[in-house]
Amino acid sequence: MKKLMIAGVWLLFMLTQHGIEAQATEVETKATWLWNPWMIYNDEAGTLAFLESKDVNKVYVQIDADIPASSYQSFIEKARSAGMAIYALDGAPDWVAPKGFVQQDQLMSWLSLYQRDSGPAQRFSGVHLDVEPYLYSGWNTNRAATVKSYQALLTKAKSSTAALNLPIEVDLPFWFDEISYKNTYGKGVLAEWVIANTHSVTLMAYRDSAAMITELVKNEIAYGVKYGKPVVVGVETDKTDEGDSISFYEEGETFMKVELAKVSAHYTGVKGFGGIAIHHVDSWKAMAP
């Protein structure tokens, strides 16, 4: 009888844990980029109020060493209590330059000290890199070498963040599924390699209709399914001169919500879909209703 009771308690525990895990995985990411961290220094309350009003649960916050660590600590602690995960954001195209690793090392050094000197509720939940190697001059003059340098950068970042016990995420253009590589990292499609070698990607699927967005991200979502990695779909709200179909700036927030709801509905039950990200806080705040 005692063994049966123990078995029953254990079964109940396992079922409860499974329920918790299932519930956790069902929470769809609603993320945004906060490129101007001085917002949290100058107006922490207003910034938090805006994020809460938009039901954001994940924020990629730019790291600026000139901002006191205490500002990040205060913001993260309050954001966490409001149900938000805060990721350390940094990166630039020249990080793939021959000596670009120095900048990544500086970020990881700052982050290591920050995490060490902060309480559990004040620490970053992960690292989010926005490198965009195609904006570096070497992309046009020697693409193969630049792609390899980008892969080396992410491999190093993965090792550095693992030492900090933090997940690594990156921003990814939707067209990396058209870029191939053949080097010491093997051969294949760059988008697949990045998804396989990071914890998550946020896909810069900058279009202003659900139909176009789902068409752009279908390959990456499939890779997400293949590797068990969440692919977050990012959209633009800023004014752009790249064409009317790039951003929701012209249509406004109400229209954007309808289209993004369609994207989420399209991927209901698909494990490779990780949610939505809105680029970015400043332009989102200024967006027409």
JSON list of N, CA and C in Angstrom, two decimals, residues 58-63 76 80 84-90 107-108 110-111 114-115 120 122-129 157 160-162 164-170 199-200:
[
{"chain": "A", "resi": 58, "resn": "LYS", "atom": "N", "xyz": [9.02, 40.19, -23.34]},
{"chain": "A", "resi": 58, "resn": "LYS", "atom": "CA", "xyz": [10.45, 40.02, -23.58]},
{"chain": "A", "resi": 58, "resn": "LYS", "atom": "C", "xyz": [11.00, 41.28, -24.22]},
{"chain": "A", "resi": 59, "resn": "VAL", "atom": "N", "xyz": [12.12, 41.80, -23.68]},
{"chain": "A", "resi": 59, "resn": "VAL", "atom": "CA", "xyz": [12.69, 43.03, -24.20]},
{"chain": "A", "resi": 59, "resn": "VAL", "atom": "C", "xyz": [14.18, 42.84, -24.46]},
{"chain": "A", "resi": 60, "resn": "TYR", "atom": "N", "xyz": [14.62, 43.20, -25.66]},
{"chain": "A", "resi": 60, "resn": "TYR", "atom": "CA", "xyz": [16.03, 43.19, -26.00]},
{"chain": "A", "resi": 60, "resn": "TYR", "atom": "C", "xyz": [16.55, 44.61, -25.71]},
{"chain": "A", "resi": 61, "resn": "VAL", "atom": "N", "xyz": [17.35, 44.75, -24.65]},
{"chain": "A", "resi": 61, "resn": "VAL", "atom": "CA", "xyz": [17.78, 46.08, -24.20]},
{"chain": "A", "resi": 61, "resn": "VAL", "atom": "C", "xyz": [19.25, 46.31, -24.55]},
{"chain": "A", "resi": 62, "resn": "GLN", "atom": "N", "xyz": [19.50, 47.39, -25.31]},
{"chain": "A", "resi": 62, "resn": "GLN", "atom": "CA", "xyz": [20.86, 47.74, -25.71]},
{"chain": "A", "resi": 62, "resn": "GLN", "atom": "C", "xyz": [21.75, 47.99, -24.49]},
{"chain": "A", "resi": 63, "resn": "ILE", "atom": "N", "xyz": [22.97, 47.47, -24.57]},
{"chain": "A", "resi": 63, "resn": "ILE", "atom": "CA", "xyz": [23.94, 47.69, -23.50]},
{"chain": "A", "resi": 63, "resn": "ILE", "atom": "C", "xyz": [24.77, 48.93, -23.81]},
{"chain": "A", "resi": 76, "resn": "ILE", "atom": "N", "xyz": [15.42, 45.90, -14.69]},
{"chain": "A", "resi": 76, "resn": "ILE", "atom": "CA", "xyz": [15.22, 44.46, -14.84]},
{"chain": "A", "resi": 76, "resn": "ILE", "atom": "C", "xyz": [14.39, 43.90, -13.71]},
{"chain": "A", "resi": 80, "resn": "ARG", "atom": "N", "xyz": [10.92, 42.24, -14.50]},
{"chain": "A", "resi": 80, "resn": "ARG", "atom": "CA", "xyz": [10.74, 40.83, -14.18]},
{"chain": "A", "resi": 80, "resn": "ARG", "atom": "C", "xyz": [9.48, 40.61, -13.34]},
{"chain": "A", "resi": 84, "resn": "MET", "atom": "N", "xyz": [8.26, 40.21, -17.52]},
{"chain": "A", "resi": 84, "resn": "MET", "atom": "CA", "xyz": [9.11, 40.39, -18.69]},
{"chain": "A", "resi": 84, "resn": "MET", "atom": "C", "xyz": [10.49, 39.79, -18.49]},
{"chain": "A", "resi": 85, "resn": "ALA", "atom": "N", "xyz": [11.02, 39.17, -19.54]},
{"chain": "A", "resi": 85, "resn": "ALA", "atom": "CA", "xyz": [12.39, 38.70, -19.55]},
{"chain": "A", "resi": 85, "resn": "ALA", "atom": "C", "xyz": [13.22, 39.74, -20.30]},
{"chain": "A", "resi": 86, "resn": "ILE", "atom": "N", "xyz": [14.37, 40.12, -19.73]},
{"chain": "A", "resi": 86, "resn": "ILE", "atom": "CA", "xyz": [15.20, 41.16, -20.34]},
{"chain": "A", "resi": 86, "resn": "ILE", "atom": "C", "xyz": [16.50, 40.54, -20.86]},
{"chain": "A", "resi": 87, "resn": "TYR", "atom": "N", "xyz": [16.76, 40.75, -22.13]},
{"chain": "A", "resi": 87, "resn": "TYR", "atom": "CA", "xyz": [17.96, 40.21, -22.79]},
{"chain": "A", "resi": 87, "resn": "TYR", "atom": "C", "xyz": [18.93, 41.35, -23.11]},
{"chain": "A", "resi": 88, "resn": "ALA", "atom": "N", "xyz": [20.22, 41.09, -22.91]},
{"chain": "A", "resi": 88, "resn": "ALA", "atom": "CA", "xyz": [21.25, 42.08, -23.21]},
{"chain": "A", "resi": 88, "resn": "ALA", "atom": "C", "xyz": [21.46, 42.13, -24.72]},
{"chain": "A", "resi": 89, "resn": "LEU", "atom": "N", "xyz": [21.26, 43.30, -25.30]},
{"chain": "A", "resi": 89, "resn": "LEU", "atom": "CA", "xyz": [21.31, 43.50, -26.75]},
{"chain": "A", "resi": 89, "resn": "LEU", "atom": "C", "xyz": [22.56, 44.26, -27.16]},
{"chain": "A", "resi": 90, "resn": "ASP", "atom": "N", "xyz": [23.24, 43.76, -28.19]},
{"chain": "A", "resi": 90, "resn": "ASP", "atom": "CA", "xyz": [24.40, 44.48, -28.72]},
{"chain": "A", "resi": 90, "resn": "ASP", "atom": "C", "xyz": [24.78, 43.85, -30.06]},
{"chain": "A", "resi": 107, "resn": "LEU", "atom": "N", "xyz": [31.67, 43.23, -24.54]},
{"chain": "A", "resi": 107, "resn": "LEU", "atom": "CA", "xyz": [30.29, 42.98, -24.10]},
{"chain": "A", "resi": 107, "resn": "LEU", "atom": "C", "xyz": [30.26, 41.86, -23.08]},
{"chain": "A", "resi": 108, "resn": "MET", "atom": "N", "xyz": [30.91, 40.75, -23.37]},
{"chain": "A", "resi": 108, "resn": "MET", "atom": "CA", "xyz": [30.87, 39.59, -22.48]},
{"chain": "A", "resi": 108, "resn": "MET", "atom": "C", "xyz": [31.55, 39.89, -21.15]},
{"chain": "A", "resi": 110, "resn": "TRP", "atom": "N", "xyz": [31.74, 42.93, -19.72]},
{"chain": "A", "resi": 110, "resn": "TRP", "atom": "CA", "xyz": [30.80, 43.80, -19.00]},
{"chain": "A", "resi": 110, "resn": "TRP", "atom": "C", "xyz": [29.68, 42.96, -18.41]},
{"chain": "A", "resi": 111, "resn": "LEU", "atom": "N", "xyz": [29.15, 42.06, -19.20]},
{"chain": "A", "resi": 111, "resn": "LEU", "atom": "CA", "xyz": [28.02, 41.24, -18.77]},
{"chain": "A", "resi": 111, "resn": "LEU", "atom": "C", "xyz": [28.41, 40.31, -17.63]},
{"chain": "A", "resi": 114, "resn": "TYR", "atom": "N", "xyz": [28.55, 42.37, -14.55]},
{"chain": "A", "resi": 114, "resn": "TYR", "atom": "CA", "xyz": [27.18, 42.78, -14.20]},
{"chain": "A", "resi": 114, "resn": "TYR", "atom": "C", "xyz": [26.43, 41.64, -13.52]},
{"chain": "A", "resi": 115, "resn": "GLN", "atom": "N", "xyz": [26.46, 40.48, -14.13]},
{"chain": "A", "resi": 115, "resn": "GLN", "atom": "CA", "xyz": [25.75, 39.33, -13.58]},
{"chain": "A", "resi": 115, "resn": "GLN", "atom": "C", "xyz": [26.28, 38.97, -12.19]},
{"chain": "A", "resi": 120, "resn": "PRO", "atom": "N", "xyz": [19.69, 37.90, -8.12]},
{"chain": "A", "resi": 120, "resn": "PRO", "atom": "CA", "xyz": [19.01, 37.03, -9.08]},
{"chain": "A", "resi": 120, "resn": "PRO", "atom": "C", "xyz": [17.90, 37.72, -9.87]},
{"chain": "A", "resi": 122, "resn": "GLN", "atom": "N", "xyz": [17.79, 40.77, -10.69]},
{"chain": "A", "resi": 122, "resn": "GLN", "atom": "CA", "xyz": [18.31, 41.92, -11.43]},
{"chain": "A", "resi": 122, "resn": "GLN", "atom": "C", "xyz": [19.14, 41.51, -12.65]},
{"chain": "A", "resi": 123, "resn": "ARG", "atom": "N", "xyz": [19.30, 40.22, -12.84]},
{"chain": "A", "resi": 123, "resn": "ARG", "atom": "CA", "xyz": [20.19, 39.73, -13.90]},
{"chain": "A", "resi": 123, "resn": "ARG", "atom": "C", "xyz": [19.47, 39.60, -15.24]},
{"chain": "A", "resi": 124, "resn": "PHE", "atom": "N", "xyz": [20.23, 39.70, -16.30]},
{"chain": "A", "resi": 124, "resn": "PHE", "atom": "CA", "xyz": [19.71, 39.47, -17.63]},
{"chain": "A", "resi": 124, "resn": "PHE", "atom": "C", "xyz": [19.34, 38.01, -17.79]},
{"chain": "A", "resi": 125, "resn": "SER", "atom": "N", "xyz": [18.31, 37.76, -18.61]},
{"chain": "A", "resi": 125, "resn": "SER", "atom": "CA", "xyz": [17.85, 36.40, -18.85]},
{"chain": "A", "resi": 125, "resn": "SER", "atom": "C", "xyz": [18.54, 35.75, -20.04]},
{"chain": "A", "resi": 126, "resn": "GLY", "atom": "N", "xyz": [19.27, 36.54, -20.82]},
{"chain": "A", "resi": 126, "resn": "GLY", "atom": "CA", "xyz": [19.95, 36.01, -21.98]},
{"chain": "A", "resi": 126, "resn": "GLY", "atom": "C", "xyz": [20.66, 37.11, -22.74]},
{"chain": "A", "resi": 127, "resn": "VAL", "atom": "N", "xyz": [21.27, 36.73, -23.86]},
{"chain": "A", "resi": 127, "resn": "VAL", "atom": "CA", "xyz": [22.00, 37.67, -24.72]},
{"chain": "A", "resi": 127, "resn": "VAL", "atom": "C", "xyz": [21.38, 37.64, -26.11]},
{"chain": "A", "resi": 128, "resn": "HIS", "atom": "N", "xyz": [21.18, 38.82, -26.69]},
{"chain": "A", "resi": 128, "resn": "HIS", "atom": "CA", "xyz": [20.56, 38.94, -28.01]},
{"chain": "A", "resi": 128, "resn": "HIS", "atom": "C", "xyz": [21.48, 39.77, -28.90]},
{"chain": "A", "resi": 129, "resn": "LEU", "atom": "N", "xyz": [22.03, 39.15, -29.94]},
{"chain": "A", "resi": 129, "resn": "LEU", "atom": "CA", "xyz": [22.98, 39.84, -30.82]},
{"chain": "A", "resi": 129, "resn": "LEU", "atom": "C", "xyz": [22.31, 40.29, -32.12]},
{"chain": "A", "resi": 157, "resn": "ALA", "atom": "N", "xyz": [30.41, 33.42, -29.36]},
{"chain": "A", "resi": 157, "resn": "ALA", "atom": "CA", "xyz": [29.35, 33.97, -28.51]},
{"chain": "A", "resi": 157, "resn": "ALA", "atom": "C", "xyz": [28.62, 32.85, -27.76]},
{"chain": "A", "resi": 160, "resn": "SER", "atom": "N", "xyz": [30.85, 31.82, -24.92]},
{"chain": "A", "resi": 160, "resn": "SER", "atom": "CA", "xyz": [30.93, 32.84, -23.88]},
{"chain": "A", "resi": 160, "resn": "SER", "atom": "C", "xyz": [29.64, 32.91, -23.05]},
{"chain": "A", "resi": 161, "resn": "THR", "atom": "N", "xyz": [28.50, 32.82, -23.72]},
{"chain": "A", "resi": 161, "resn": "THR", "atom": "CA", "xyz": [27.23, 32.88, -23.00]},
{"chain": "A", "resi": 161, "resn": "THR", "atom": "C", "xyz": [26.97, 31.60, -22.21]},
{"chain": "A", "resi": 162, "resn": "ALA", "atom": "N", "xyz": [27.46, 30.48, -22.72]},
{"chain": "A", "resi": 162, "resn": "ALA", "atom": "CA", "xyz": [27.33, 29.22, -21.97]},
{"chain": "A", "resi": 162, "resn": "ALA", "atom": "C", "xyz": [28.08, 29.31, -20.65]},
{"chain": "A", "resi": 164, "resn": "LEU", "atom": "N", "xyz": [28.39, 31.89, -18.95]},
{"chain": "A", "resi": 164, "resn": "LEU", "atom": "CA", "xyz": [27.57, 32.76, -18.09]},
{"chain": "A", "resi": 164, "resn": "LEU", "atom": "C", "xyz": [26.23, 32.11, -17.77]},
{"chain": "A", "resi": 165, "resn": "ASN", "atom": "N", "xyz": [26.03, 30.91, -18.29]},
{"chain": "A", "resi": 165, "resn": "ASN", "atom": "CA", "xyz": [24.77, 30.18, -18.11]},
{"chain": "A", "resi": 165, "resn": "ASN", "atom": "C", "xyz": [23.58, 30.97, -18.66]},
{"chain": "A", "resi": 166, "resn": "LEU", "atom": "N", "xyz": [23.80, 31.56, -19.84]},
{"chain": "A", "resi": 166, "resn": "LEU", "atom": "CA", "xyz": [22.75, 32.35, -20.49]},
{"chain": "A", "resi": 166, "resn": "LEU", "atom": "C", "xyz": [22.52, 31.84, -21.91]},
{"chain": "A", "resi": 167, "resn": "PRO", "atom": "N", "xyz": [21.28, 31.87, -22.38]},
{"chain": "A", "resi": 167, "resn": "PRO", "atom": "CA", "xyz": [21.01, 31.51, -23.77]},
{"chain": "A", "resi": 167, "resn": "PRO", "atom": "C", "xyz": [21.46, 32.61, -24.72]},
{"chain": "A", "resi": 168, "resn": "ILE", "atom": "N", "xyz": [21.79, 32.22, -25.94]},
{"chain": "A", "resi": 168, "resn": "ILE", "atom": "CA", "xyz": [22.21, 33.18, -26.96]},
{"chain": "A", "resi": 168, "resn": "ILE", "atom": "C", "xyz": [21.17, 33.21, -28.08]},
{"chain": "A", "resi": 169, "resn": "GLU", "atom": "N", "xyz": [20.76, 34.41, -28.45]},
{"chain": "A", "resi": 169, "resn": "GLU", "atom": "CA", "xyz": [19.81, 34.62, -29.54]},
{"chain": "A", "resi": 169, "resn": "GLU", "atom": "C", "xyz": [20.40, 35.61, -30.53]},
{"chain": "A", "resi": 170, "resn": "VAL", "atom": "N", "xyz": [19.89, 35.57, -31.77]},
{"chain": "A", "resi": 170, "resn": "VAL", "atom": "CA", "xyz": [20.37, 36.53, -32.76]},
{"chain": "A", "resi": 170, "resn": "VAL", "atom": "C", "xyz": [19.21, 37.02, -33.63]},
{"chain": "A", "resi": 199, "resn": "HIS", "atom": "N", "xyz": [20.08, 29.47, -29.45]},
{"chain": "A", "resi": 199, "resn": "HIS", "atom": "CA", "xyz": [18.89, 29.04, -28.72]},
{"chain": "A", "resi": 199, "resn": "HIS", "atom": "C", "xyz": [17.61, 29.50, -29.40]},
{"chain": "A", "resi": 200, "resn": "SER", "atom": "N", "xyz": [17.69, 30.64, -30.08]},
{"chain": "A", "resi": 200, "resn": "SER", "atom": "CA", "xyz": [16.51, 31.19, -30.74]},
{"chain": "A", "resi": 200, "resn": "SER", "atom": "C", "xyz": [16.96, 32.26, -31.71]}
]
